[in-house]
CSV table of C-alpha atoms in Angstrom, one decimal:
chain,number,residue,atom,x,y,z
A,1,GLY,CA,128.4,-86.1,137.0
A,2,ALA,CA,127.8,-85.2,133.4
A,3,GLY,CA,126.5,-88.6,132.3
A,4,VAL,CA,124.7,-91.6,133.5
A,5,SER,CA,126.9,-93.5,136.0
A,6,GLN,CA,126.5,-97.2,136.6
A,7,SER,CA,128.3,-99.4,139.1
A,8,PRO,CA,129.9,-101.8,139.3
A,9,ARG,CA,131.3,-101.9,135.8
A,10,TYR,CA,131.9,-105.7,136.1
A,11,LYS,CA,130.3,-108.2,138.4
A,12,VAL,CA,131.2,-111.8,138.6
A,13,THR,CA,129.2,-114.0,141.0
A,14,LYS,CA,128.3,-117.6,141.6
A,15,ARG,CA,125.0,-119.0,140.6
A,16,GLY,CA,122.4,-118.6,143.4
A,17,GLN,CA,123.8,-115.4,144.8
A,18,ASP,CA,121.9,-112.1,144.8
A,19,VAL,CA,123.3,-109.0,143.0
A,20,ALA,CA,122.5,-105.3,143.1
A,21,LEU,CA,123.3,-103.0,140.2
A,22,ARG,CA,123.3,-99.3,140.7
A,23,CYS,CA,122.4,-96.4,138.3
A,24,ASP,CA,122.9,-92.7,139.0
A,25,PRO,CA,121.1,-90.8,136.2
A,26,ILE,CA,121.9,-87.4,134.8
A,27,SER,CA,120.9,-84.7,137.2
A,28,GLY,CA,117.4,-83.4,136.5
A,29,HIS,CA,116.3,-86.4,134.5
A,30,VAL,CA,113.0,-87.7,135.9
A,31,SER,CA,112.7,-90.8,133.6
A,32,LEU,CA,114.9,-93.8,134.2
A,33,TYR,CA,115.0,-97.0,132.2
A,34,TRP,CA,116.7,-100.3,132.7
A,35,TYR,CA,117.7,-102.4,129.7
A,36,ARG,CA,119.5,-105.6,129.2
A,37,GLN,CA,121.7,-106.0,126.2
A,38,ALA,CA,123.0,-109.4,124.9
A,39,LEU,CA,126.2,-109.4,122.8
A,40,GLY,CA,125.4,-108.3,119.3
A,41,GLN,CA,121.8,-107.4,120.0
A,42,GLY,CA,119.9,-104.3,120.7
A,43,PRO,CA,118.9,-103.2,124.2
A,44,GLU,CA,115.9,-105.1,125.6
A,45,PHE,CA,113.6,-103.1,127.9
A,46,LEU,CA,113.2,-104.2,131.5
A,47,THR,CA,111.5,-101.5,133.5
A,48,TYR,CA,110.8,-97.7,133.7
A,49,PHE,CA,110.6,-95.1,136.4
A,50,ASN,CA,109.0,-91.7,136.4
A,51,TYR,CA,110.5,-90.0,139.4
A,52,GLU,CA,110.2,-92.6,142.1
A,53,ALA,CA,107.2,-94.4,140.6
A,54,GLN,CA,107.8,-97.7,138.7
A,55,GLN,CA,105.3,-97.2,135.9
A,56,ASP,CA,106.2,-100.1,133.7
A,57,LYS,CA,107.9,-103.4,134.7
A,58,SER,CA,106.6,-105.4,131.8
A,59,GLY,CA,110.1,-106.3,130.7
A,60,LEU,CA,111.3,-107.9,133.9
A,61,PRO,CA,111.8,-111.6,133.0
A,62,ASN,CA,110.5,-113.1,136.2
A,63,ASP,CA,110.0,-112.3,139.9
A,64,ARG,CA,113.7,-112.8,140.7
A,65,PHE,CA,114.2,-109.3,139.1
A,66,SER,CA,113.1,-106.2,140.9
A,67,ALA,CA,114.0,-102.5,140.8
A,68,GLU,CA,113.6,-99.5,142.9
A,69,ARG,CA,114.2,-95.7,142.8
A,70,PRO,CA,113.1,-94.6,146.3
A,71,GLU,CA,114.0,-90.9,146.1
A,72,GLY,CA,113.5,-90.4,142.4
A,73,SER,CA,117.2,-90.3,141.6
A,74,ILE,CA,119.5,-93.3,142.1
A,75,SER,CA,118.0,-96.6,141.1
A,76,THR,CA,118.9,-100.2,142.0
A,77,LEU,CA,118.2,-103.3,139.9
A,78,THR,CA,118.3,-106.4,142.0
A,79,ILE,CA,118.5,-110.0,140.8
A,80,GLN,CA,117.9,-112.7,143.3
A,81,ARG,CA,119.1,-116.3,143.1
A,82,THR,CA,121.1,-115.6,140.0
A,83,GLU,CA,121.2,-118.1,137.1
A,84,GLN,CA,123.7,-118.4,134.3
A,85,ARG,CA,121.1,-117.1,131.8
A,86,ASP,CA,121.1,-113.8,133.7
A,87,SER,CA,124.6,-113.1,132.3
A,88,ALA,CA,124.5,-110.0,130.2
A,89,MET,CA,125.2,-106.3,130.0
A,90,TYR,CA,122.7,-104.3,132.0
A,91,ARG,CA,122.3,-100.7,131.0
A,92,CYS,CA,120.5,-97.8,132.5
A,93,ALA,CA,119.3,-94.8,130.6
A,94,SER,CA,117.8,-91.5,131.7
A,95,SER,CA,115.8,-88.8,130.0
A,96,LEU,CA,114.1,-85.5,130.8
A,97,GLY,CA,110.8,-87.2,131.0
A,98,GLY,CA,107.7,-88.0,128.9
A,99,ARG,CA,107.5,-89.2,125.4
A,100,SER,CA,110.0,-88.9,122.7
A,101,GLN,CA,112.9,-87.6,124.7
A,102,PRO,CA,116.5,-88.7,124.0
A,103,GLN,CA,117.6,-91.4,126.3
A,104,HIS,CA,121.2,-91.2,127.5
A,105,PHE,CA,122.8,-94.5,128.3
A,106,GLY,CA,125.3,-95.4,130.9
A,107,ASP,CA,128.4,-97.6,130.3
A,108,GLY,CA,126.5,-100.6,131.8
A,109,THR,CA,127.3,-103.4,134.2
A,110,ARG,CA,128.7,-106.6,132.7
A,111,LEU,CA,127.2,-109.4,134.8
A,112,SER,CA,128.7,-112.8,134.6
A,113,ILE,CA,127.2,-115.7,136.5
A,114,LEU,CA,129.5,-118.7,137.0
B,1,GLN,CA,107.2,-106.6,118.7
B,2,GLN,CA,110.8,-105.9,117.7
B,3,PRO,CA,111.3,-103.7,114.7
B,4,VAL,CA,113.3,-105.3,111.8
B,5,GLN,CA,116.4,-103.6,110.5
B,6,SER,CA,118.0,-104.0,107.1
B,7,PRO,CA,120.6,-104.7,106.0
B,8,GLN,CA,122.2,-106.6,108.9
B,9,ALA,CA,125.7,-105.5,107.9
B,10,VAL,CA,127.3,-103.2,105.4
B,11,ILE,CA,130.8,-102.4,104.4
B,12,LEU,CA,131.7,-99.1,102.8
B,13,ARG,CA,134.7,-97.2,101.5
B,14,GLU,CA,135.2,-93.7,102.9
B,15,GLY,CA,133.1,-91.3,101.0
B,16,GLU,CA,130.4,-93.8,100.0
B,17,ASP,CA,126.7,-93.5,101.0
B,18,ALA,CA,124.6,-96.0,103.0
B,19,VAL,CA,120.9,-96.4,103.9
B,20,ILE,CA,119.7,-98.3,107.0
B,21,ASN,CA,116.1,-99.2,107.2
B,22,CYS,CA,113.8,-99.9,110.2
B,23,SER,CA,110.3,-101.4,109.9
B,24,SER,CA,107.7,-102.1,112.5
B,25,SER,CA,104.4,-104.0,112.4
B,26,LYS,CA,103.0,-101.7,115.1
B,27,ALA,CA,101.7,-98.2,114.9
B,28,LEU,CA,104.6,-95.9,115.9
B,29,TYR,CA,104.7,-92.6,117.7
B,30,SER,CA,108.4,-92.0,117.1
B,31,VAL,CA,111.6,-93.6,116.0
B,32,HIS,CA,114.9,-93.0,117.7
B,33,TRP,CA,118.3,-93.8,116.2
B,34,TYR,CA,121.4,-94.7,118.1
B,35,ARG,CA,125.0,-95.6,117.2
B,36,GLN,CA,127.0,-97.9,119.3
B,37,LYS,CA,130.8,-98.5,119.0
B,38,HIS,CA,132.3,-101.7,120.2
B,39,GLY,CA,132.6,-101.8,124.0
B,40,GLU,CA,130.8,-98.5,124.4
B,41,ALA,CA,127.3,-97.3,125.3
B,42,PRO,CA,124.7,-96.5,122.6
B,43,VAL,CA,124.8,-92.8,121.7
B,44,PHE,CA,121.7,-90.9,120.7
B,45,LEU,CA,121.6,-89.6,117.1
B,46,MET,CA,118.1,-88.3,116.5
B,47,ILE,CA,114.4,-88.7,117.0
B,48,LEU,CA,111.8,-88.7,114.2
B,49,LEU,CA,108.4,-87.6,115.5
B,50,LYS,CA,106.0,-87.0,112.6
B,51,GLY,CA,105.0,-88.9,109.6
B,52,GLY,CA,107.2,-87.9,106.7
B,53,GLU,CA,109.5,-85.9,108.9
B,54,GLN,CA,113.1,-85.7,108.0
B,55,LYS,CA,115.9,-84.6,110.3
B,56,GLY,CA,119.6,-84.5,110.1
B,57,HIS,CA,122.8,-83.1,111.3
B,58,ASP,CA,126.1,-83.1,109.5
B,59,LYS,CA,125.9,-85.8,106.9
B,60,ILE,CA,123.5,-88.1,108.7
B,61,SER,CA,119.8,-87.7,108.2
B,62,ALA,CA,116.7,-89.8,108.6
B,63,SER,CA,113.1,-90.0,107.5
B,64,PHE,CA,110.0,-91.5,109.1
B,65,ASN,CA,107.0,-92.7,107.1
B,66,GLU,CA,104.3,-93.0,109.7
B,67,LYS,CA,101.8,-94.7,107.3
B,68,LYS,CA,104.3,-97.4,106.4
B,69,GLN,CA,105.7,-97.6,109.9
B,70,GLN,CA,109.2,-97.3,108.5
B,71,SER,CA,112.2,-95.2,109.1
B,72,SER,CA,115.4,-94.9,107.2
B,73,LEU,CA,118.8,-93.5,108.2
B,74,TYR,CA,120.9,-92.0,105.5
B,75,LEU,CA,124.7,-91.7,105.9
B,76,THR,CA,126.2,-89.5,103.2
B,77,ALA,CA,129.9,-89.4,102.3
B,78,SER,CA,130.7,-91.8,105.1
B,79,GLN,CA,133.7,-91.2,107.4
B,80,LEU,CA,135.8,-93.7,109.3
B,81,SER,CA,134.1,-92.4,112.5
B,82,TYR,CA,130.7,-93.6,111.2
B,83,SER,CA,131.7,-97.2,111.9
B,84,GLY,CA,129.7,-99.0,114.5
B,85,THR,CA,126.3,-100.7,115.1
B,86,TYR,CA,123.2,-98.6,114.4
B,87,PHE,CA,120.0,-99.3,116.3
B,88,CYS,CA,116.6,-98.0,115.8
B,89,GLY,CA,114.3,-97.8,118.8
B,90,THR,CA,110.6,-97.5,118.3
B,91,GLU,CA,108.1,-95.9,120.5
B,92,LYS,CA,104.6,-97.3,120.1
B,93,GLY,CA,101.6,-95.0,119.6
B,94,SER,CA,99.9,-96.5,122.6
B,95,SER,CA,102.8,-95.9,125.0
B,96,ASN,CA,103.1,-92.9,127.2
B,97,THR,CA,106.3,-93.9,129.0
B,98,GLY,CA,109.0,-93.3,126.3
B,99,LYS,CA,109.7,-97.1,126.4
B,100,LEU,CA,111.8,-98.1,123.4
B,101,ILE,CA,111.8,-101.4,121.5
B,102,PHE,CA,115.1,-101.7,119.7
B,103,GLY,CA,115.9,-103.5,116.5
B,104,GLN,CA,118.6,-106.1,116.2
B,105,GLY,CA,121.1,-103.6,114.8
B,106,THR,CA,123.0,-102.9,111.6
B,107,THR,CA,126.7,-103.1,111.7
B,108,LEU,CA,128.5,-100.5,109.5
B,109,GLN,CA,132.1,-100.8,108.7
B,110,VAL,CA,133.8,-97.9,106.9
B,111,LYS,CA,137.2,-98.7,105.3
B,112,PRO,CA,139.8,-96.2,104.2
């Protein structure tokens, strides 16, 4: 597709369940970023991939959060044993790669933990 | 550390000008500006790369003072379509990943 595609758009799950959020970046974009955005706030960095390599995961809140991008294209962000505080908009962005490239954001996945 | 944006909110009439500021306590390599409308994804506006650089398109421009670690976004002769929340994203000098740290946002409302 032309833009960054994320699925599902909405996810409602019970506390304690695992969730997997998917991101399909723009074709040809080697850099992929995951952000979390609380209502009324700016995106908060979670993790970064260059091709399939996860080069920065400093923003992941704890070890319940993990991400992968096994073939250097589609990425999955997984949250295990979800808690209510995990409720947020999770956004993926991609860029051509390297420093100072425009990042193009997807429409996000709105995660609600009951 | 998160950059600080000011003002937090601004209300304008169509045709008026606005300035949004972004300040960081860390040495910066670049500053990115995004606009986000309610319920939508942030949309890229521009990147400022060099100290003192100014860029712009249409009636939106920006400057970057590397020494002061500050950037300003200038909206001239505002249009209704300029309404939204503006975020600056800063890229640290020590980073080589393109990782951005975003400010808390400035909400701009343009009225007819």
